[in-house]
Amino acid sequence: MLTSIIILNWNGVEVLRPCLEAIEQNTRGEEYEVIVLDNGSTQAGVEQAVAGISNLRLIQEAVNH
């Protein structure tokens, strides 16, 4: 069964990469996907924070809902 892990991000780029790395380290052998929803962040660097993470989809919203 595929598990979806959804992360809502708003100006949290400094904690996003460590969070994604922890998920990757603790889900070895599991079937999962990570969806990062960036909710109108004004910080730069979200694309770099998610770069190289497997099974990840980034959705960027223009405004914070």
PDB file of N, CA and C in Angstrom:
ATOM      1  N   MET A   1       0.833  -1.160   0.000  1.00  0.00           N
ATOM      2  CA  MET A   1       0.000   0.000   0.000  1.00  0.00           C
ATOM      3  C   MET A   1       0.892   1.243   0.000  1.00  0.00           C
ATOM      4  N   LEU A   2       0.562   2.204  -0.847  1.00  0.00           N
ATOM      5  CA  LEU A   2       1.304   3.452  -0.930  1.00  0.00           C
ATOM      6  C   LEU A   2       0.826   4.397   0.165  1.00  0.00           C
ATOM      7  N   THR A   3       1.771   4.939   0.907  1.00  0.00           N
ATOM      8  CA  THR A   3       1.475   5.926   1.937  1.00  0.00           C
ATOM      9  C   THR A   3       1.861   7.300   1.416  1.00  0.00           C
ATOM     10  N   SER A   4       0.994   8.277   1.614  1.00  0.00           N
ATOM     11  CA  SER A   4       1.294   9.660   1.237  1.00  0.00           C
ATOM     12  C   SER A   4       1.603  10.457   2.491  1.00  0.00           C
ATOM     13  N   ILE A   5       2.735  11.128   2.470  1.00  0.00           N
ATOM     14  CA  ILE A   5       3.139  12.002   3.563  1.00  0.00           C
ATOM     15  C   ILE A   5       3.022  13.422   3.032  1.00  0.00           C
ATOM     16  N   ILE A   6       2.150  14.214   3.642  1.00  0.00           N
ATOM     17  CA  ILE A   6       1.893  15.568   3.171  1.00  0.00           C
ATOM     18  C   ILE A   6       2.478  16.554   4.166  1.00  0.00           C
ATOM     19  N   ILE A   7       3.328  17.440   3.664  1.00  0.00           N
ATOM     20  CA  ILE A   7       3.959  18.452   4.503  1.00  0.00           C
ATOM     21  C   ILE A   7       3.500  19.816   4.022  1.00  0.00           C
ATOM     22  N   LEU A   8       2.917  20.569   4.925  1.00  0.00           N
ATOM     23  CA  LEU A   8       2.507  21.932   4.644  1.00  0.00           C
ATOM     24  C   LEU A   8       3.634  22.852   5.084  1.00  0.00           C
ATOM     25  N   ASN A   9       4.116  23.674   4.174  1.00  0.00           N
ATOM     26  CA  ASN A   9       5.233  24.563   4.466  1.00  0.00           C
ATOM     27  C   ASN A   9       4.823  26.010   4.241  1.00  0.00           C
ATOM     28  N   TRP A  10       5.169  26.847   5.198  1.00  0.00           N
ATOM     29  CA  TRP A  10       5.034  28.288   5.036  1.00  0.00           C
ATOM     30  C   TRP A  10       6.206  28.934   5.759  1.00  0.00           C
ATOM     31  N   ASN A  11       7.152  29.442   4.980  1.00  0.00           N
ATOM     32  CA  ASN A  11       8.349  30.105   5.507  1.00  0.00           C
ATOM     33  C   ASN A  11       9.101  29.240   6.518  1.00  0.00           C
ATOM     34  N   GLY A  12       9.171  27.947   6.253  1.00  0.00           N
ATOM     35  CA  GLY A  12       9.887  27.033   7.147  1.00  0.00           C
ATOM     36  C   GLY A  12      11.023  26.320   6.449  1.00  0.00           C
ATOM     37  N   VAL A  13      11.666  27.018   5.512  1.00  0.00           N
ATOM     38  CA  VAL A  13      12.680  26.362   4.695  1.00  0.00           C
ATOM     39  C   VAL A  13      13.838  25.812   5.538  1.00  0.00           C
ATOM     40  N   GLU A  14      14.135  26.423   6.681  1.00  0.00           N
ATOM     41  CA  GLU A  14      15.268  25.966   7.492  1.00  0.00           C
ATOM     42  C   GLU A  14      14.999  24.619   8.158  1.00  0.00           C
ATOM     43  N   VAL A  15      13.741  24.245   8.319  1.00  0.00           N
ATOM     44  CA  VAL A  15      13.419  22.948   8.928  1.00  0.00           C
ATOM     45  C   VAL A  15      12.913  21.929   7.903  1.00  0.00           C
ATOM     46  N   LEU A  16      12.658  22.381   6.689  1.00  0.00           N
ATOM     47  CA  LEU A  16      12.101  21.493   5.668  1.00  0.00           C
ATOM     48  C   LEU A  16      13.075  20.391   5.275  1.00  0.00           C
ATOM     49  N   ARG A  17      14.308  20.724   4.950  1.00  0.00           N
ATOM     50  CA  ARG A  17      15.290  19.721   4.529  1.00  0.00           C
ATOM     51  C   ARG A  17      15.546  18.682   5.630  1.00  0.00           C
ATOM     52  N   PRO A  18      15.794  19.089   6.884  1.00  0.00           N
ATOM     53  CA  PRO A  18      15.975  18.081   7.938  1.00  0.00           C
ATOM     54  C   PRO A  18      14.755  17.173   8.098  1.00  0.00           C
ATOM     55  N   CYS A  19      13.572  17.719   7.946  1.00  0.00           N
ATOM     56  CA  CYS A  19      12.355  16.918   8.030  1.00  0.00           C
ATOM     57  C   CYS A  19      12.318  15.872   6.920  1.00  0.00           C
ATOM     58  N   LEU A  20      12.618  16.302   5.695  1.00  0.00           N
ATOM     59  CA  LEU A  20      12.607  15.379   4.560  1.00  0.00           C
ATOM     60  C   LEU A  20      13.683  14.304   4.693  1.00  0.00           C
ATOM     61  N   GLU A  21      14.847  14.673   5.187  1.00  0.00           N
ATOM     62  CA  GLU A  21      15.919  13.698   5.390  1.00  0.00           C
ATOM     63  C   GLU A  21      15.536  12.679   6.466  1.00  0.00           C
ATOM     64  N   ALA A  22      14.863  13.119   7.511  1.00  0.00           N
ATOM     65  CA  ALA A  22      14.412  12.198   8.570  1.00  0.00           C
ATOM     66  C   ALA A  22      13.386  11.213   8.023  1.00  0.00           C
ATOM     67  N   ILE A  23      12.490  11.699   7.192  1.00  0.00           N
ATOM     68  CA  ILE A  23      11.510  10.801   6.574  1.00  0.00           C
ATOM     69  C   ILE A  23      12.228   9.766   5.723  1.00  0.00           C
ATOM     70  N   GLU A  24      13.169  10.218   4.913  1.00  0.00           N
ATOM     71  CA  GLU A  24      13.903   9.311   4.035  1.00  0.00           C
ATOM     72  C   GLU A  24      14.680   8.259   4.834  1.00  0.00           C
ATOM     73  N   GLN A  25      15.291   8.658   5.936  1.00  0.00           N
ATOM     74  CA  GLN A  25      16.083   7.739   6.757  1.00  0.00           C
ATOM     75  C   GLN A  25      15.226   6.723   7.501  1.00  0.00           C
ATOM     76  N   ASN A  26      13.994   7.092   7.802  1.00  0.00           N
ATOM     77  CA  ASN A  26      13.143   6.233   8.631  1.00  0.00           C
ATOM     78  C   ASN A  26      12.065   5.488   7.863  1.00  0.00           C
ATOM     79  N   THR A  27      12.125   5.533   6.553  1.00  0.00           N
ATOM     80  CA  THR A  27      11.119   4.840   5.753  1.00  0.00           C
ATOM     81  C   THR A  27      11.762   3.920   4.720  1.00  0.00           C
ATOM     82  N   ARG A  28      12.957   3.487   4.963  1.00  0.00           N
ATOM     83  CA  ARG A  28      13.637   2.593   4.020  1.00  0.00           C
ATOM     84  C   ARG A  28      12.829   1.313   3.846  1.00  0.00           C
ATOM     85  N   GLY A  29      12.617   0.940   2.584  1.00  0.00           N
ATOM     86  CA  GLY A  29      11.882  -0.262   2.276  1.00  0.00           C
ATOM     87  C   GLY A  29      10.376  -0.073   2.255  1.00  0.00           C
ATOM     88  N   GLU A  30       9.914   1.099   2.585  1.00  0.00           N
ATOM     89  CA  GLU A  30       8.479   1.378   2.589  1.00  0.00           C
ATOM     90  C   GLU A  30       8.078   2.012   1.252  1.00  0.00           C
ATOM     91  N   GLU A  31       6.846   1.798   0.852  1.00  0.00           N
ATOM     92  CA  GLU A  31       6.321   2.405  -0.364  1.00  0.00           C
ATOM     93  C   GLU A  31       5.572   3.677   0.031  1.00  0.00           C
ATOM     94  N   TYR A  32       6.142   4.831  -0.324  1.00  0.00           N
ATOM     95  CA  TYR A  32       5.550   6.090   0.079  1.00  0.00           C
ATOM     96  C   TYR A  32       5.857   7.186  -0.938  1.00  0.00           C
ATOM     97  N   GLU A  33       5.115   8.266  -0.813  1.00  0.00           N
ATOM     98  CA  GLU A  33       5.389   9.484  -1.568  1.00  0.00           C
ATOM     99  C   GLU A  33       5.330  10.642  -0.589  1.00  0.00           C
ATOM    100  N   VAL A  34       6.077  11.689  -0.894  1.00  0.00           N
ATOM    101  CA  VAL A  34       6.055  12.894  -0.080  1.00  0.00           C
ATOM    102  C   VAL A  34       5.514  14.018  -0.948  1.00  0.00           C
ATOM    103  N   ILE A  35       4.516  14.710  -0.427  1.00  0.00           N
ATOM    104  CA  ILE A  35       3.954  15.868  -1.115  1.00  0.00           C
ATOM    105  C   ILE A  35       4.227  17.068  -0.226  1.00  0.00           C
ATOM    106  N   VAL A  36       4.985  18.021  -0.759  1.00  0.00           N
ATOM    107  CA  VAL A  36       5.254  19.250  -0.031  1.00  0.00           C
ATOM    108  C   VAL A  36       4.393  20.340  -0.657  1.00  0.00           C
ATOM    109  N   LEU A  37       3.517  20.916   0.149  1.00  0.00           N
ATOM    110  CA  LEU A  37       2.692  22.027  -0.292  1.00  0.00           C
ATOM    111  C   LEU A  37       3.268  23.290   0.309  1.00  0.00           C
ATOM    112  N   ASP A  38       3.905  24.094  -0.536  1.00  0.00           N
ATOM    113  CA  ASP A  38       4.434  25.374  -0.091  1.00  0.00           C
ATOM    114  C   ASP A  38       3.314  26.394  -0.213  1.00  0.00           C
ATOM    115  N   ASN A  39       2.880  26.906   0.913  1.00  0.00           N
ATOM    116  CA  ASN A  39       1.671  27.711   1.001  1.00  0.00           C
ATOM    117  C   ASN A  39       1.986  29.206   0.956  1.00  0.00           C
ATOM    118  N   GLY A  40       2.524  29.664  -0.178  1.00  0.00           N
ATOM    119  CA  GLY A  40       2.779  31.087  -0.371  1.00  0.00           C
ATOM    120  C   GLY A  40       3.962  31.628   0.404  1.00  0.00           C
ATOM    121  N   SER A  41       4.971  30.817   0.619  1.00  0.00           N
ATOM    122  CA  SER A  41       6.150  31.278   1.358  1.00  0.00           C
ATOM    123  C   SER A  41       6.806  32.471   0.669  1.00  0.00           C
ATOM    124  N   THR A  42       7.364  33.356   1.491  1.00  0.00           N
ATOM    125  CA  THR A  42       8.126  34.472   0.955  1.00  0.00           C
ATOM    126  C   THR A  42       9.622  34.199   1.017  1.00  0.00           C
ATOM    127  N   GLN A  43      10.022  33.123   1.669  1.00  0.00           N
ATOM    128  CA  GLN A  43      11.428  32.734   1.753  1.00  0.00           C
ATOM    129  C   GLN A  43      11.861  32.064   0.463  1.00  0.00           C
ATOM    130  N   ALA A  44      13.077  32.333   0.064  1.00  0.00           N
ATOM    131  CA  ALA A  44      13.665  31.630  -1.071  1.00  0.00           C
ATOM    132  C   ALA A  44      14.256  30.314  -0.583  1.00  0.00           C
ATOM    133  N   GLY A  45      14.434  29.365  -1.500  1.00  0.00           N
ATOM    134  CA  GLY A  45      15.152  28.148  -1.168  1.00  0.00           C
ATOM    135  C   GLY A  45      14.323  26.897  -1.041  1.00  0.00           C
ATOM    136  N   VAL A  46      13.028  26.970  -1.258  1.00  0.00           N
ATOM    137  CA  VAL A  46      12.195  25.776  -1.138  1.00  0.00           C
ATOM    138  C   VAL A  46      12.605  24.735  -2.174  1.00  0.00           C
ATOM    139  N   GLU A  47      12.840  25.173  -3.410  1.00  0.00           N
ATOM    140  CA  GLU A  47      13.230  24.227  -4.459  1.00  0.00           C
ATOM    141  C   GLU A  47      14.542  23.528  -4.116  1.00  0.00           C
ATOM    142  N   GLN A  48      15.482  24.264  -3.532  1.00  0.00           N
ATOM    143  CA  GLN A  48      16.760  23.668  -3.140  1.00  0.00           C
ATOM    144  C   GLN A  48      16.582  22.700  -1.974  1.00  0.00           C
ATOM    145  N   ALA A  49      15.671  23.007  -1.068  1.00  0.00           N
ATOM    146  CA  ALA A  49      15.442  22.148   0.093  1.00  0.00           C
ATOM    147  C   ALA A  49      14.879  20.794  -0.306  1.00  0.00           C
ATOM    148  N   VAL A  50      14.097  20.747  -1.382  1.00  0.00           N
ATOM    149  CA  VAL A  50      13.483  19.487  -1.791  1.00  0.00           C
ATOM    150  C   VAL A  50      14.291  18.762  -2.864  1.00  0.00           C
ATOM    151  N   ALA A  51      15.316  19.402  -3.389  1.00  0.00           N
ATOM    152  CA  ALA A  51      16.111  18.818  -4.472  1.00  0.00           C
ATOM    153  C   ALA A  51      16.760  17.510  -4.035  1.00  0.00           C
ATOM    154  N   GLY A  52      16.657  16.508  -4.888  1.00  0.00           N
ATOM    155  CA  GLY A  52      17.311  15.230  -4.650  1.00  0.00           C
ATOM    156  C   GLY A  52      16.560  14.281  -3.732  1.00  0.00           C
ATOM    157  N   ILE A  53      15.432  14.679  -3.223  1.00  0.00           N
ATOM    158  CA  ILE A  53      14.631  13.805  -2.363  1.00  0.00           C
ATOM    159  C   ILE A  53      13.768  12.925  -3.264  1.00  0.00           C
ATOM    160  N   SER A  54      13.860  11.624  -3.067  1.00  0.00           N
ATOM    161  CA  SER A  54      13.115  10.706  -3.922  1.00  0.00           C
ATOM    162  C   SER A  54      11.633  10.686  -3.543  1.00  0.00           C
ATOM    163  N   ASN A  55      10.817  10.340  -4.522  1.00  0.00           N
ATOM    164  CA  ASN A  55       9.366  10.192  -4.321  1.00  0.00           C
ATOM    165  C   ASN A  55       8.717  11.470  -3.806  1.00  0.00           C
ATOM    166  N   LEU A  56       9.179  12.623  -4.271  1.00  0.00           N
ATOM    167  CA  LEU A  56       8.674  13.891  -3.767  1.00  0.00           C
ATOM    168  C   LEU A  56       8.013  14.699  -4.871  1.00  0.00           C
ATOM    169  N   ARG A  57       6.895  15.305  -4.512  1.00  0.00           N
ATOM    170  CA  ARG A  57       6.212  16.223  -5.421  1.00  0.00           C
ATOM    171  C   ARG A  57       6.044  17.548  -4.693  1.00  0.00           C
ATOM    172  N   LEU A  58       6.464  18.631  -5.326  1.00  0.00           N
ATOM    173  CA  LEU A  58       6.354  19.963  -4.756  1.00  0.00           C
ATOM    174  C   LEU A  58       5.203  20.695  -5.425  1.00  0.00           C
ATOM    175  N   ILE A  59       4.300  21.208  -4.600  1.00  0.00           N
ATOM    176  CA  ILE A  59       3.191  22.034  -5.083  1.00  0.00           C
ATOM    177  C   ILE A  59       3.381  23.408  -4.456  1.00  0.00           C
ATOM    178  N   GLN A  60       3.443  24.444  -5.290  1.00  0.00           N
ATOM    179  CA  GLN A  60       3.638  25.787  -4.784  1.00  0.00           C
ATOM    180  C   GLN A  60       2.407  26.638  -5.047  1.00  0.00           C
ATOM    181  N   GLU A  61       1.850  27.154  -3.986  1.00  0.00           N
ATOM    182  CA  GLU A  61       0.699  28.058  -4.078  1.00  0.00           C
ATOM    183  C   GLU A  61       1.226  29.501  -4.030  1.00  0.00           C
ATOM    184  N   ALA A  62       0.527  30.375  -4.706  1.00  0.00           N
ATOM    185  CA  ALA A  62       0.955  31.779  -4.770  1.00  0.00           C
ATOM    186  C   ALA A  62       0.637  32.545  -3.483  1.00  0.00           C
ATOM    187  N   VAL A  63      -0.360  32.106  -2.745  1.00  0.00           N
ATOM    188  CA  VAL A  63      -0.748  32.794  -1.515  1.00  0.00           C
ATOM    189  C   VAL A  63      -0.885  31.790  -0.381  1.00  0.00           C
ATOM    190  N   ASN A  64      -0.834  32.291   0.856  1.00  0.00           N
ATOM    191  CA  ASN A  64      -1.019  31.450   2.028  1.00  0.00           C
ATOM    192  C   ASN A  64      -2.508  31.312   2.287  1.00  0.00           C
ATOM    193  N   HIS A  65      -3.026  30.129   2.089  1.00  0.00           N
ATOM    194  CA  HIS A  65      -4.443  29.882   2.314  1.00  0.00           C
ATOM    195  C   HIS A  65      -4.667  29.623   3.768  1.00  0.00           C
TER     196      HIS A  65
END
